[in-house]
mmCIF file of C-alpha atoms and ligand atoms in Angstrom:
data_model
loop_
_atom_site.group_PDB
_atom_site.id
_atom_site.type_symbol
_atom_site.label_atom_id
_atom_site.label_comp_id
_atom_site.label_asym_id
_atom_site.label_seq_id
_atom_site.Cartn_x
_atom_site.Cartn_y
_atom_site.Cartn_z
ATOM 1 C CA UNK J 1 -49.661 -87.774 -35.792
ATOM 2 C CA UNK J 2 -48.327 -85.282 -38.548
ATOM 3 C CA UNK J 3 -50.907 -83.062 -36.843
ATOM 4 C CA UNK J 4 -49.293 -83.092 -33.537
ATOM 5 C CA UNK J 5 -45.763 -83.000 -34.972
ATOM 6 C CA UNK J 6 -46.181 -79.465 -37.127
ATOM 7 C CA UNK J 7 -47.851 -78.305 -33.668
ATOM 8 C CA UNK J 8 -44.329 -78.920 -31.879
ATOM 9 C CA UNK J 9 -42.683 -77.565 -35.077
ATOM 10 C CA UNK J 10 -44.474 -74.051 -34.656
ATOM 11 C CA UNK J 11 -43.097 -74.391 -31.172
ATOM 12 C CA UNK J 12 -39.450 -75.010 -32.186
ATOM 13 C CA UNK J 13 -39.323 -71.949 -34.460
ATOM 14 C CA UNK J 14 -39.407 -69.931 -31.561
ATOM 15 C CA UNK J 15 -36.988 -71.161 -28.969
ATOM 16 C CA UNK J 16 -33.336 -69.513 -28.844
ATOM 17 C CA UNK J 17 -30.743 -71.619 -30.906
ATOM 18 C CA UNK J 18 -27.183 -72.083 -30.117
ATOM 19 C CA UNK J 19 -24.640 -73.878 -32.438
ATOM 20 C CA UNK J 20 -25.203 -77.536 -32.374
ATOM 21 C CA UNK J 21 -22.403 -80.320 -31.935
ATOM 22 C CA UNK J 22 -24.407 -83.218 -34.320
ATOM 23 C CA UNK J 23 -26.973 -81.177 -36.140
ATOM 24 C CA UNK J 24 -26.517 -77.635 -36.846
ATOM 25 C CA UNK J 25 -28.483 -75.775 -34.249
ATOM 26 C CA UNK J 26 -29.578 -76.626 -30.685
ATOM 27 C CA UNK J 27 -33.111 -75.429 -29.216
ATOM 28 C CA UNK J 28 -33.715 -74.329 -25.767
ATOM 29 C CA UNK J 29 -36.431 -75.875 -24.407
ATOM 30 C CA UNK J 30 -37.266 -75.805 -20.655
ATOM 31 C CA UNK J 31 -33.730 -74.563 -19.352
ATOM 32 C CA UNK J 32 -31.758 -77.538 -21.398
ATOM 33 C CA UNK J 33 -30.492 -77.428 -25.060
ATOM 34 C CA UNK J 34 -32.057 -79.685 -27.547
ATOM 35 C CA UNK J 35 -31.372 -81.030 -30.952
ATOM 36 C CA UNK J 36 -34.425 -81.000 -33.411
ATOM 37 C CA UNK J 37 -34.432 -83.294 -36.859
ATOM 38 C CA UNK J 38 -32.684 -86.622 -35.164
ATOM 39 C CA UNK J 39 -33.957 -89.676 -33.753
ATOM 40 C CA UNK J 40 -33.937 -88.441 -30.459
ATOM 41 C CA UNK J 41 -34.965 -84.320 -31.165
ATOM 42 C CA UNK J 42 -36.847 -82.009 -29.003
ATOM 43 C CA UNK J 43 -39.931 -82.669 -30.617
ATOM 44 C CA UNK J 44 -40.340 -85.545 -29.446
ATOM 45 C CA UNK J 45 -39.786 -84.221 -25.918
ATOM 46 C CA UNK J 46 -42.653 -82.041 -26.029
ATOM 47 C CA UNK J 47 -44.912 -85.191 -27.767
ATOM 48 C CA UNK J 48 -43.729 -87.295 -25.128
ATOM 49 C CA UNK J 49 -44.828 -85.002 -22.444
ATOM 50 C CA UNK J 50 -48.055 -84.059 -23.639
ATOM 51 C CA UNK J 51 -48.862 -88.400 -24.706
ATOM 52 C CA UNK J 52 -46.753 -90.722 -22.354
ATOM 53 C CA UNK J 53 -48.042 -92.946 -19.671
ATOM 54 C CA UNK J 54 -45.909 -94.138 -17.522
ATOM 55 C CA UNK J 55 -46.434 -97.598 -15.017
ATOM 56 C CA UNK J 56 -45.466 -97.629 -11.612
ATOM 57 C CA UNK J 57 -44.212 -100.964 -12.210
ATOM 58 C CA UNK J 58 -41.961 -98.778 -15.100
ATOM 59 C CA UNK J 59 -38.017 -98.890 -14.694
ATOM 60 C CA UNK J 60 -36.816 -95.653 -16.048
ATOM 61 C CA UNK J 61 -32.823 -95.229 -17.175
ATOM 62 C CA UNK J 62 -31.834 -91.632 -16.986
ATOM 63 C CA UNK J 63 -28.528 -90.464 -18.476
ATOM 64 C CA UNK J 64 -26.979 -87.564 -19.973
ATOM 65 C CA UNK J 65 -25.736 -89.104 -23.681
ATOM 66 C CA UNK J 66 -21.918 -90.073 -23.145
ATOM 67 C CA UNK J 67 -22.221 -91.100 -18.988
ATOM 68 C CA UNK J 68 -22.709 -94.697 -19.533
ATOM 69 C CA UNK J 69 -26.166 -95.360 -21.394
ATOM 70 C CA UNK J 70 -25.194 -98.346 -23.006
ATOM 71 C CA UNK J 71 -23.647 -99.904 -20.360
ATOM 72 C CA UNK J 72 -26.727 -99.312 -18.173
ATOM 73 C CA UNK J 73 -29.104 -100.444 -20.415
ATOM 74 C CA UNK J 74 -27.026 -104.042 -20.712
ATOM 75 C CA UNK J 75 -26.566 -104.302 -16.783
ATOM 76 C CA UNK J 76 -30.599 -103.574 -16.254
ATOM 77 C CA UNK J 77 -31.618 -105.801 -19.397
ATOM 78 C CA UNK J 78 -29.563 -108.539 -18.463
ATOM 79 C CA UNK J 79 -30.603 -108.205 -14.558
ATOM 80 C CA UNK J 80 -33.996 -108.233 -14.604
ATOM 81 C CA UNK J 81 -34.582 -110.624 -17.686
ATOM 82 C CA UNK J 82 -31.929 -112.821 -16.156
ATOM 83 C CA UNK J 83 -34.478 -115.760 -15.517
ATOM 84 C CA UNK J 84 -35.743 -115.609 -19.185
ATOM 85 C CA UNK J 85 -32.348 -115.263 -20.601
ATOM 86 C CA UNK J 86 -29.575 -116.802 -18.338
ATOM 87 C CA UNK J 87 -26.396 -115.235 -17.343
ATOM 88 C CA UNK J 88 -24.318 -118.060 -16.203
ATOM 89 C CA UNK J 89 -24.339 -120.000 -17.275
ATOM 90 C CA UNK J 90 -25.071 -117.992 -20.818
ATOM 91 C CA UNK J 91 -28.056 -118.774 -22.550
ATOM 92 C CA UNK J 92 -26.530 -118.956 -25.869
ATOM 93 C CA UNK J 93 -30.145 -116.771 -27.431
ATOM 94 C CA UNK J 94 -29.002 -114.155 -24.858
ATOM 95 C CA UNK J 95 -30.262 -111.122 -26.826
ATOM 96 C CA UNK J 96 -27.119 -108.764 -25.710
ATOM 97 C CA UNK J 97 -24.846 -111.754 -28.105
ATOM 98 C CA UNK J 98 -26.753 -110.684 -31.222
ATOM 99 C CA UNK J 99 -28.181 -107.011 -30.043
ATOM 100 C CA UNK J 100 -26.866 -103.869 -29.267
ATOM 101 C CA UNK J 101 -28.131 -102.689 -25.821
ATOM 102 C CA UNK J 102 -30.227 -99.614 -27.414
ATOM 103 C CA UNK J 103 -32.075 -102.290 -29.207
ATOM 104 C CA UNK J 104 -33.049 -103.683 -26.045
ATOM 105 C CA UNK J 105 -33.817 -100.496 -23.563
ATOM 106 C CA UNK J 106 -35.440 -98.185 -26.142
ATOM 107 C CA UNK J 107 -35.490 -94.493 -25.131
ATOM 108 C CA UNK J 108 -38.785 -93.149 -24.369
ATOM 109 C CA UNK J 109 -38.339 -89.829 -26.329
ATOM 110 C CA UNK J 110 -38.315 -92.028 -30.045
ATOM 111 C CA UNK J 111 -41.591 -91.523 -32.508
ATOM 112 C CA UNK J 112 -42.051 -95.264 -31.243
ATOM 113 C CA UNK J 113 -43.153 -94.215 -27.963
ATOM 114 C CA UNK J 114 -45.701 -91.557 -29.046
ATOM 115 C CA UNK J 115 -49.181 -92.018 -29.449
ATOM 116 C CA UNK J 116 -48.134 -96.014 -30.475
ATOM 117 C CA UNK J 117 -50.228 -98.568 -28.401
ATOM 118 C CA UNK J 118 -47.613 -101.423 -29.074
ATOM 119 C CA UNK J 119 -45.474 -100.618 -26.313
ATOM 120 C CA UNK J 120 -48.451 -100.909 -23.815
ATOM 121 C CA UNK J 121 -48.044 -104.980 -23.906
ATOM 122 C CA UNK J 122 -44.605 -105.069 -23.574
ATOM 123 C CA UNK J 123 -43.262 -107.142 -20.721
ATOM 124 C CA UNK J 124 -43.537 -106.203 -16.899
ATOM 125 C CA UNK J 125 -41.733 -104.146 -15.260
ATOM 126 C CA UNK J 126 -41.088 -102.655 -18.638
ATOM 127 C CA UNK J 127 -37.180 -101.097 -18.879
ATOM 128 C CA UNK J 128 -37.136 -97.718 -21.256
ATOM 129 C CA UNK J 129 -34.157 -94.972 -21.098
ATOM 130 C CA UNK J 130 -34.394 -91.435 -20.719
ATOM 131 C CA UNK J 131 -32.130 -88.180 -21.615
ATOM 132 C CA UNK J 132 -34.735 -86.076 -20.836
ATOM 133 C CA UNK J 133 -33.859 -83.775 -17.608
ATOM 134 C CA UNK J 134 -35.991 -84.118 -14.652
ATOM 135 C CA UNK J 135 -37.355 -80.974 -14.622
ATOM 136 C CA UNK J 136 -38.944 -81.689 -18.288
ATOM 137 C CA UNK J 137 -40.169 -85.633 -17.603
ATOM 138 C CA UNK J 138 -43.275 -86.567 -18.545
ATOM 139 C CA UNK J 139 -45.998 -85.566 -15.470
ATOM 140 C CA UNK J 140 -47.227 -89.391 -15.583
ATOM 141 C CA UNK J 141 -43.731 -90.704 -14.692
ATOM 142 C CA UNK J 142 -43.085 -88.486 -11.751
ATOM 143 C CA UNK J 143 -47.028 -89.439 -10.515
ATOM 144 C CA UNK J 144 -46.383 -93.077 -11.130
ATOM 145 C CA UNK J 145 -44.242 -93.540 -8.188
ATOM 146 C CA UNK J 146 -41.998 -95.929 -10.703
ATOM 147 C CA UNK J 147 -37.891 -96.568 -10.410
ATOM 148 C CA UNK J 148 -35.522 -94.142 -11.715
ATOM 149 C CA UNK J 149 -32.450 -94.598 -11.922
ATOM 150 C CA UNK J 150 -29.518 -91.830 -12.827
ATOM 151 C CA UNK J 151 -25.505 -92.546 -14.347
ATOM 152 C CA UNK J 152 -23.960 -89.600 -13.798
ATOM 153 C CA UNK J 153 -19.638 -89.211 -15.257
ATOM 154 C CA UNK J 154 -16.992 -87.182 -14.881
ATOM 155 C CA UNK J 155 -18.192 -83.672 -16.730
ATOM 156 C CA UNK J 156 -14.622 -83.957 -18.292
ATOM 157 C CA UNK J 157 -14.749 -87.492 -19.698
ATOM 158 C CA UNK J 158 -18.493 -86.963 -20.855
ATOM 159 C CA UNK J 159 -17.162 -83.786 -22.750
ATOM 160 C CA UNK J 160 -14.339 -85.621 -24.913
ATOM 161 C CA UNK J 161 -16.593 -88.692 -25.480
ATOM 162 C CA UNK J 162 -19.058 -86.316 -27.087
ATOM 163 C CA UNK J 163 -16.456 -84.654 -28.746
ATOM 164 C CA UNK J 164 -15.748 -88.110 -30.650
ATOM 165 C CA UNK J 165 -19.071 -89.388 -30.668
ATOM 166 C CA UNK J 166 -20.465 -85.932 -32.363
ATOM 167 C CA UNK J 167 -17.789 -85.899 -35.138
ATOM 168 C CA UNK J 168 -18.669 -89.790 -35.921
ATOM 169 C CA UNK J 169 -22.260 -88.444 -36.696
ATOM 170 C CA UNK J 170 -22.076 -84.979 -36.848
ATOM 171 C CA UNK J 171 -24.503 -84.126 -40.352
ATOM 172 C CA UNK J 172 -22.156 -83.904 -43.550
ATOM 173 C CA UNK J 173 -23.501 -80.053 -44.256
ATOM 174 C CA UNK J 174 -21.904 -79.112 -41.159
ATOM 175 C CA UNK J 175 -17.951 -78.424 -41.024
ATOM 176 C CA UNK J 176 -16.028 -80.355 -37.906
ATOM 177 C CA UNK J 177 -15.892 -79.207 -34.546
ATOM 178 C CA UNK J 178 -12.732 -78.832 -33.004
ATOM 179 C CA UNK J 179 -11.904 -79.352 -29.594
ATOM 180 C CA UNK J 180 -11.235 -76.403 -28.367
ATOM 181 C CA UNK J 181 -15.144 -75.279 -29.808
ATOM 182 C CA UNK J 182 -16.439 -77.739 -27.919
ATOM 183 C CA UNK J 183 -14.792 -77.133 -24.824
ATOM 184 C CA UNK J 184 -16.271 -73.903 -25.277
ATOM 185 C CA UNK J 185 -19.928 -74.961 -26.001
ATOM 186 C CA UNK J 186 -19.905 -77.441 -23.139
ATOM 187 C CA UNK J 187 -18.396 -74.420 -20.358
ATOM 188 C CA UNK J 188 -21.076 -72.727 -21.390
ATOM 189 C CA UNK J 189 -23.691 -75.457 -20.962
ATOM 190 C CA UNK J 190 -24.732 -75.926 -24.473
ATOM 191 C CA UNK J 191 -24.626 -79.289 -25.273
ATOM 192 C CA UNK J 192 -27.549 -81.846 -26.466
ATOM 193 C CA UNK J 193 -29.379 -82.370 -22.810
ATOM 194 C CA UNK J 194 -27.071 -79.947 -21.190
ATOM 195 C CA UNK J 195 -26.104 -77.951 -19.837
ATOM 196 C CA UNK J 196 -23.989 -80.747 -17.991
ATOM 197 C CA UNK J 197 -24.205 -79.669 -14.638
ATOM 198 C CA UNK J 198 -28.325 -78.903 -14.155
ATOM 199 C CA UNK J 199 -28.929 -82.225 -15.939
ATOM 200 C CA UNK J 200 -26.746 -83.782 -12.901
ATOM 201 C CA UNK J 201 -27.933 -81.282 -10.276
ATOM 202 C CA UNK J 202 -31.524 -81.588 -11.011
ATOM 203 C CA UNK J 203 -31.565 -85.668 -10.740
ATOM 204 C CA UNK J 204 -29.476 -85.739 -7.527
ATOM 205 C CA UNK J 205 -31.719 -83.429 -5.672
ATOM 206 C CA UNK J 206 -34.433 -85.633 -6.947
ATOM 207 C CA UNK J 207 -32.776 -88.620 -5.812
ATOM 208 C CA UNK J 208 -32.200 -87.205 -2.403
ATOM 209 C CA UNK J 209 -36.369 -86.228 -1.836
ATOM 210 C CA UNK J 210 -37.459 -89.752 -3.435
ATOM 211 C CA UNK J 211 -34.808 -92.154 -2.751
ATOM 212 C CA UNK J 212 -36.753 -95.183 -2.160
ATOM 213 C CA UNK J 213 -37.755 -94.355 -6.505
ATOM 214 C CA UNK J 214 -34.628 -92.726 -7.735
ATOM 215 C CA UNK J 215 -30.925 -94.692 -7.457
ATOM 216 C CA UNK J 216 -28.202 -92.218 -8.405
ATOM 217 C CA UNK J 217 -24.848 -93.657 -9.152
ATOM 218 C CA UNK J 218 -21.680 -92.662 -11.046
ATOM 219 C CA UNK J 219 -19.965 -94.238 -13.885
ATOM 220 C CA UNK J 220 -16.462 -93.895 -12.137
ATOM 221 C CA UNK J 221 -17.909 -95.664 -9.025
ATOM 222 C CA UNK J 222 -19.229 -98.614 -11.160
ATOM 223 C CA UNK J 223 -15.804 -99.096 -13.282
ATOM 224 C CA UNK J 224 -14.746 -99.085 -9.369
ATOM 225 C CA UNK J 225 -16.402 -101.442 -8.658
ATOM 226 C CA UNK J 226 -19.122 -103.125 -10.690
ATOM 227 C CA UNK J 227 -19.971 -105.981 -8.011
ATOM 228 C CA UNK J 228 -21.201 -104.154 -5.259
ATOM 229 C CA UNK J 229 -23.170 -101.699 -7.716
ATOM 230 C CA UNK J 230 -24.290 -104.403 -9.456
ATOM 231 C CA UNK J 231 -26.016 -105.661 -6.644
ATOM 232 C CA UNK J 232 -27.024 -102.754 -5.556
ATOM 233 C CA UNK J 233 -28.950 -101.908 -8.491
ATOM 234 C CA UNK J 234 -30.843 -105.303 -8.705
ATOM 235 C CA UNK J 235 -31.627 -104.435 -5.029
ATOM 236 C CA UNK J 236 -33.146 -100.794 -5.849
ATOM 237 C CA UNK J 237 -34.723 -102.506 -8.798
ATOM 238 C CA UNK J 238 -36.760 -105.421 -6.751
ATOM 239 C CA UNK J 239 -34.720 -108.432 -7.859
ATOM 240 C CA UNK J 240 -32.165 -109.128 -5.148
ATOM 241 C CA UNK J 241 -29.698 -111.900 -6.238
ATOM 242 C CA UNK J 242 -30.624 -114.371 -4.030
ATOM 243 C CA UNK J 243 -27.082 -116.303 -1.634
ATOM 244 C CA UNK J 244 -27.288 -119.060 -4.198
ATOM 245 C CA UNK J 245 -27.224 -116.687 -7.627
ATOM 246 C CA UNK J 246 -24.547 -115.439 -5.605
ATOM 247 C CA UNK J 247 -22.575 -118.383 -5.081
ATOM 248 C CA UNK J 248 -23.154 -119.664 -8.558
ATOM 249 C CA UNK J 249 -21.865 -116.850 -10.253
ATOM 250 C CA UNK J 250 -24.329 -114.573 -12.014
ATOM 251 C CA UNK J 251 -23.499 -111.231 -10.869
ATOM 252 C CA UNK J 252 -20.307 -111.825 -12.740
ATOM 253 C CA UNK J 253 -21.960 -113.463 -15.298
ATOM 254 C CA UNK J 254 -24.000 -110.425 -15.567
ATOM 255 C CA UNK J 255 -20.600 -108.035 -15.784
ATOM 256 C CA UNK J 256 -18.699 -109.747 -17.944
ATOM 257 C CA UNK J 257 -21.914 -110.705 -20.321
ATOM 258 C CA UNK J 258 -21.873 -106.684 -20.380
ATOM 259 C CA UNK J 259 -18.442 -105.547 -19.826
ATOM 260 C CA UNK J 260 -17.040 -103.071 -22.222
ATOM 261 C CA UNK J 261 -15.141 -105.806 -24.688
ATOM 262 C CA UNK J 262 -17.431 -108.287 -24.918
ATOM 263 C CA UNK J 263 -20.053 -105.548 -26.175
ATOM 264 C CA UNK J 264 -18.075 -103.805 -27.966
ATOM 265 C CA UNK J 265 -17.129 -107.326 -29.855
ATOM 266 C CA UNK J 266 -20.983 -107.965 -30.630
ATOM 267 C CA UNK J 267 -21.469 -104.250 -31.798
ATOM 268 C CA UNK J 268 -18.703 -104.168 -34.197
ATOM 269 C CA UNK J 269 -20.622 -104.122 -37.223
ATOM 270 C CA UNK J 270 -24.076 -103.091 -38.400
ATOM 271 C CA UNK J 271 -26.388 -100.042 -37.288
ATOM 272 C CA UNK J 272 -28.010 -99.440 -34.461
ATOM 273 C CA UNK J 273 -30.983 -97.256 -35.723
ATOM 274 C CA UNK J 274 -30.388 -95.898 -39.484
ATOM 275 C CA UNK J 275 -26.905 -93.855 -39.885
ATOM 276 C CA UNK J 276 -25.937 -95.064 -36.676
ATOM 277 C CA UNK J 277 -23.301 -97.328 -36.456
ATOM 278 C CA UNK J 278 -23.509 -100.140 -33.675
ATOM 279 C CA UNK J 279 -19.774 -99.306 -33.046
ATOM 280 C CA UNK J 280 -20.122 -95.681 -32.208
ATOM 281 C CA UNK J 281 -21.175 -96.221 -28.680
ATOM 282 C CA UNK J 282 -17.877 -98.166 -27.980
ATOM 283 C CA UNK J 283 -15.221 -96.226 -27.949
ATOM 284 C CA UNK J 284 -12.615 -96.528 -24.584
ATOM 285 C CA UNK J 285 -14.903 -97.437 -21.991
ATOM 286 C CA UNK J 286 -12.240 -95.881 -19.206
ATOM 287 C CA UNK J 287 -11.902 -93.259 -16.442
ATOM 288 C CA UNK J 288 -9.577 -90.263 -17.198
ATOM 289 C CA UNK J 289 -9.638 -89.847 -20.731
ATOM 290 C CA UNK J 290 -9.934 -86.105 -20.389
ATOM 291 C CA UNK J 291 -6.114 -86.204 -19.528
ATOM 292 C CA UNK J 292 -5.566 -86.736 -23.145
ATOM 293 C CA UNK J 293 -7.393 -83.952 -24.210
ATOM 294 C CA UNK J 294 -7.616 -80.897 -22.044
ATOM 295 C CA UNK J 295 -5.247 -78.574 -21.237
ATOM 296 C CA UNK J 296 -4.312 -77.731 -17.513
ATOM 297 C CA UNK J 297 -6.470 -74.781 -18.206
ATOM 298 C CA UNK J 298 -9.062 -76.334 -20.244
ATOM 299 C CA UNK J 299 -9.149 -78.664 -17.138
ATOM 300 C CA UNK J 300 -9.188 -75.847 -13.945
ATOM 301 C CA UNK J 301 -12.009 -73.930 -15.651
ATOM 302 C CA UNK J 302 -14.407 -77.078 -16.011
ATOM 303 C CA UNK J 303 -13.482 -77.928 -11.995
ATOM 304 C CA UNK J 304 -14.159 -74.293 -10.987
ATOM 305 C CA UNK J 305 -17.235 -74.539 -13.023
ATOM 306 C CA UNK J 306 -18.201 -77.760 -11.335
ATOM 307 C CA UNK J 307 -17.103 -76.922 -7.615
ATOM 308 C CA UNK J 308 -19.450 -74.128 -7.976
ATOM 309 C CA UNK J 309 -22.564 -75.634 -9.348
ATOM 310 C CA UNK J 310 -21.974 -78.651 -7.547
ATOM 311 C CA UNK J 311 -21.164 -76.841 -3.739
ATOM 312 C CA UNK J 312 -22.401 -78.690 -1.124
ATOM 313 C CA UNK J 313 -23.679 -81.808 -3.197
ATOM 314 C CA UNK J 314 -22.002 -85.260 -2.223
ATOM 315 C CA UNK J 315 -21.033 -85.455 -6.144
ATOM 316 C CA UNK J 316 -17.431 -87.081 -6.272
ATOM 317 C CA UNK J 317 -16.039 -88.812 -9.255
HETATM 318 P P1 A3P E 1 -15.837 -93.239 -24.103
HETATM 319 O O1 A3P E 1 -16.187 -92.420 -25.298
HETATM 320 O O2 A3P E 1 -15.135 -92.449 -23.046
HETATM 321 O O3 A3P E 1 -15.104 -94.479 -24.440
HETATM 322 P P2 A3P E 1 -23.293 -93.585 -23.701
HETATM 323 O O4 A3P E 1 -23.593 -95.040 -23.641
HETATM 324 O O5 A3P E 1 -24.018 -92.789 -22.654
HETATM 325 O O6 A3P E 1 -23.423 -93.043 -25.067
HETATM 326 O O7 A3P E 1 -21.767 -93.431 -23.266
HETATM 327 C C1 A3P E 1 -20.751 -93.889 -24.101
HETATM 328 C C2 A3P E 1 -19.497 -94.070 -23.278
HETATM 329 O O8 A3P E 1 -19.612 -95.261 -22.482
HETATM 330 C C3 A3P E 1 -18.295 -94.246 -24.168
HETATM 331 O O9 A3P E 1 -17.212 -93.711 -23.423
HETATM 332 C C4 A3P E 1 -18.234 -95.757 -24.278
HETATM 333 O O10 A3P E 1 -17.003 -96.269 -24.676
HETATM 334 C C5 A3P E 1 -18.565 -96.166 -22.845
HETATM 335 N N1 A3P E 1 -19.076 -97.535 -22.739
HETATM 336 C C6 A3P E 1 -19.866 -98.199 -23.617
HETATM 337 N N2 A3P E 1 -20.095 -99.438 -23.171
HETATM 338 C C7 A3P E 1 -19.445 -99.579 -22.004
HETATM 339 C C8 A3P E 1 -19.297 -100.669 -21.072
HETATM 340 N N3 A3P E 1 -19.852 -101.837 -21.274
HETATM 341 N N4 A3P E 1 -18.547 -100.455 -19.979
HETATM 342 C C9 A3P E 1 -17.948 -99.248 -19.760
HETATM 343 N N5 A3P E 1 -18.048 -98.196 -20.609
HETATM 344 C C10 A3P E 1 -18.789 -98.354 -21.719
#
């Protein structure tokens, strides 16, 4: 294991760095900026696509960080374990009570994953999470015919919840960013996963060749609304509620098990994974932040940026 790891190391000292927004430097690796050194770093990215084998039974959760991960990860968890753990009524050992939803959905591009038999007998279909961008996934999980799906958010809204979420955890050696730097960084594309708008771009056009395997949906359209997307998603996933699920109440047992408050209340205290506080991935939870951030400027350059890269795309937030 060390082995493999110094192997990727040689690998990093070569790539071009930018300035990074949690760690110091990013890496470009593959047309997309990466953070080395952290739980999720692009080491791991290269170990996961050299040793990860993927299921076609597999439910993969793809994301840019800040578009919604969390959320996903409790609607999916709670969905397709719904007959283990019940949703409504609420099975009262329901592990999104006690766990935050990254504890649940583990992201494939963690040490866990690599080289580790354990996660081969987890249960079927087994749910994982991804940040990686299409163009870099691991070979087995675009041959395994398995379900993707992408949460995509408003480039503007994913920008100032990475602003916050960066300074929360941003390493102590490293000065704060402002956020006028970052609106820099991100209008140039550097940001951990980005830039923003291949990361989008790149998942859409796969959704549009393979959509029978890969569901693309926007955050904005499921705070719009969460019952038809809900459904939706269970559909794309292979567990349709059935008329009497539906009658009895479990899709919204499902979105208010997961709804914004109600997590947010379970994750108020402890850590997620070490330094990372359960709380940091609840912040607002709404549409339209951006408005109390970015200038009228600040805001015309990111939509020219994004009515470029995005022309002809049915992208809408
Ligand atoms: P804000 O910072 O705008 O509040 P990710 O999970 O990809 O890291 O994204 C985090 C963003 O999703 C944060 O946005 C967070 O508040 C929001 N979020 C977390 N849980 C949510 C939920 N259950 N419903 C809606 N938004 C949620």
């Amino acid at each position: 294991m060390a082995l493999i790891f110094d192997r990727y190391k040689d690998r990093l000292a070569t790539l071009p760095k930018e300035r990074g927004w949690m760690t110091e430097n990013l890496y470009m690796y593959q047309g997309y900026w990466h953070q080395s050194m952290r739980r999720i770093s692009v080491e791991n990215v290269m170990a996961v696509q050299d040793t990860f084998k993927a299921r076609p039974t597999d439910i993969y959760l793809a994301t840019l960080p800040k578009s919604g991960t969390t959320w996903l990860k409790a609607l999916v968890f709670a969905m397709v374990n719904r007959n283990r753990y019940k949703c409504k009524p609420l099975s009262t050992d329901h592990p999104l009570l006690v766990s935050n939803p990254h504890n649940c959905v583990p992201f494939i591009e963690t040490k866990v994953f690599i080289n580790m038999p354990t996660y081969a007998d987890a249960h079927s279909p087994r749910i994982f999470a991804t940040h990686i961008p299409y163009t870099s996934l691991p070979q087995s999980i675009l041959d395994s015919s398995c379900r993707i799906v992408y949460l995509c958010r408003n480039p503007k809204d994913v920008l100032v919840s990475m602003f916050h979420f960066a300074n929360k955890l941003r390493e102590k050696s490293c000065s704060p960013l402002t956020f006028e730097e970052t609106f820099e960084l991100f209008s140039k594309g550097v940001m951990p996963m980005g830039p923003y708008w291949d990361h989008v771009k790149g998942y859409h056009e796969f959704s549009l060749e393979c959509s029978e395997n890969v569901l693309f949906l926007t955050y904005e359209d499921m705070k719009r609304d969460a019952t038809n997307n809900v459904k939706r998603l269970a559909k794309f996933l292979g567990c349709p509620f059935t008329k009497e699920e539906e009658v009895n109440g479990v899709v919204q047992g499902i979105i208010e098990l997961c709804s914004f408050e109600n997590l947010r209340e379970v994750n108020k205290q402890g850590n997620v994974f070490e330094g990372i506080p359960n709380n940091v991935f609840f912040r607002e939870g709404n549409v339209g932040d951006w408005t109390n951030h970015l200038t009228d400027e600040m805001s015309q350059i990111l939509d020219q940026i994004t009515q470029e890269k995005f022309q002809g795309l049915d992208i809408s937030f």
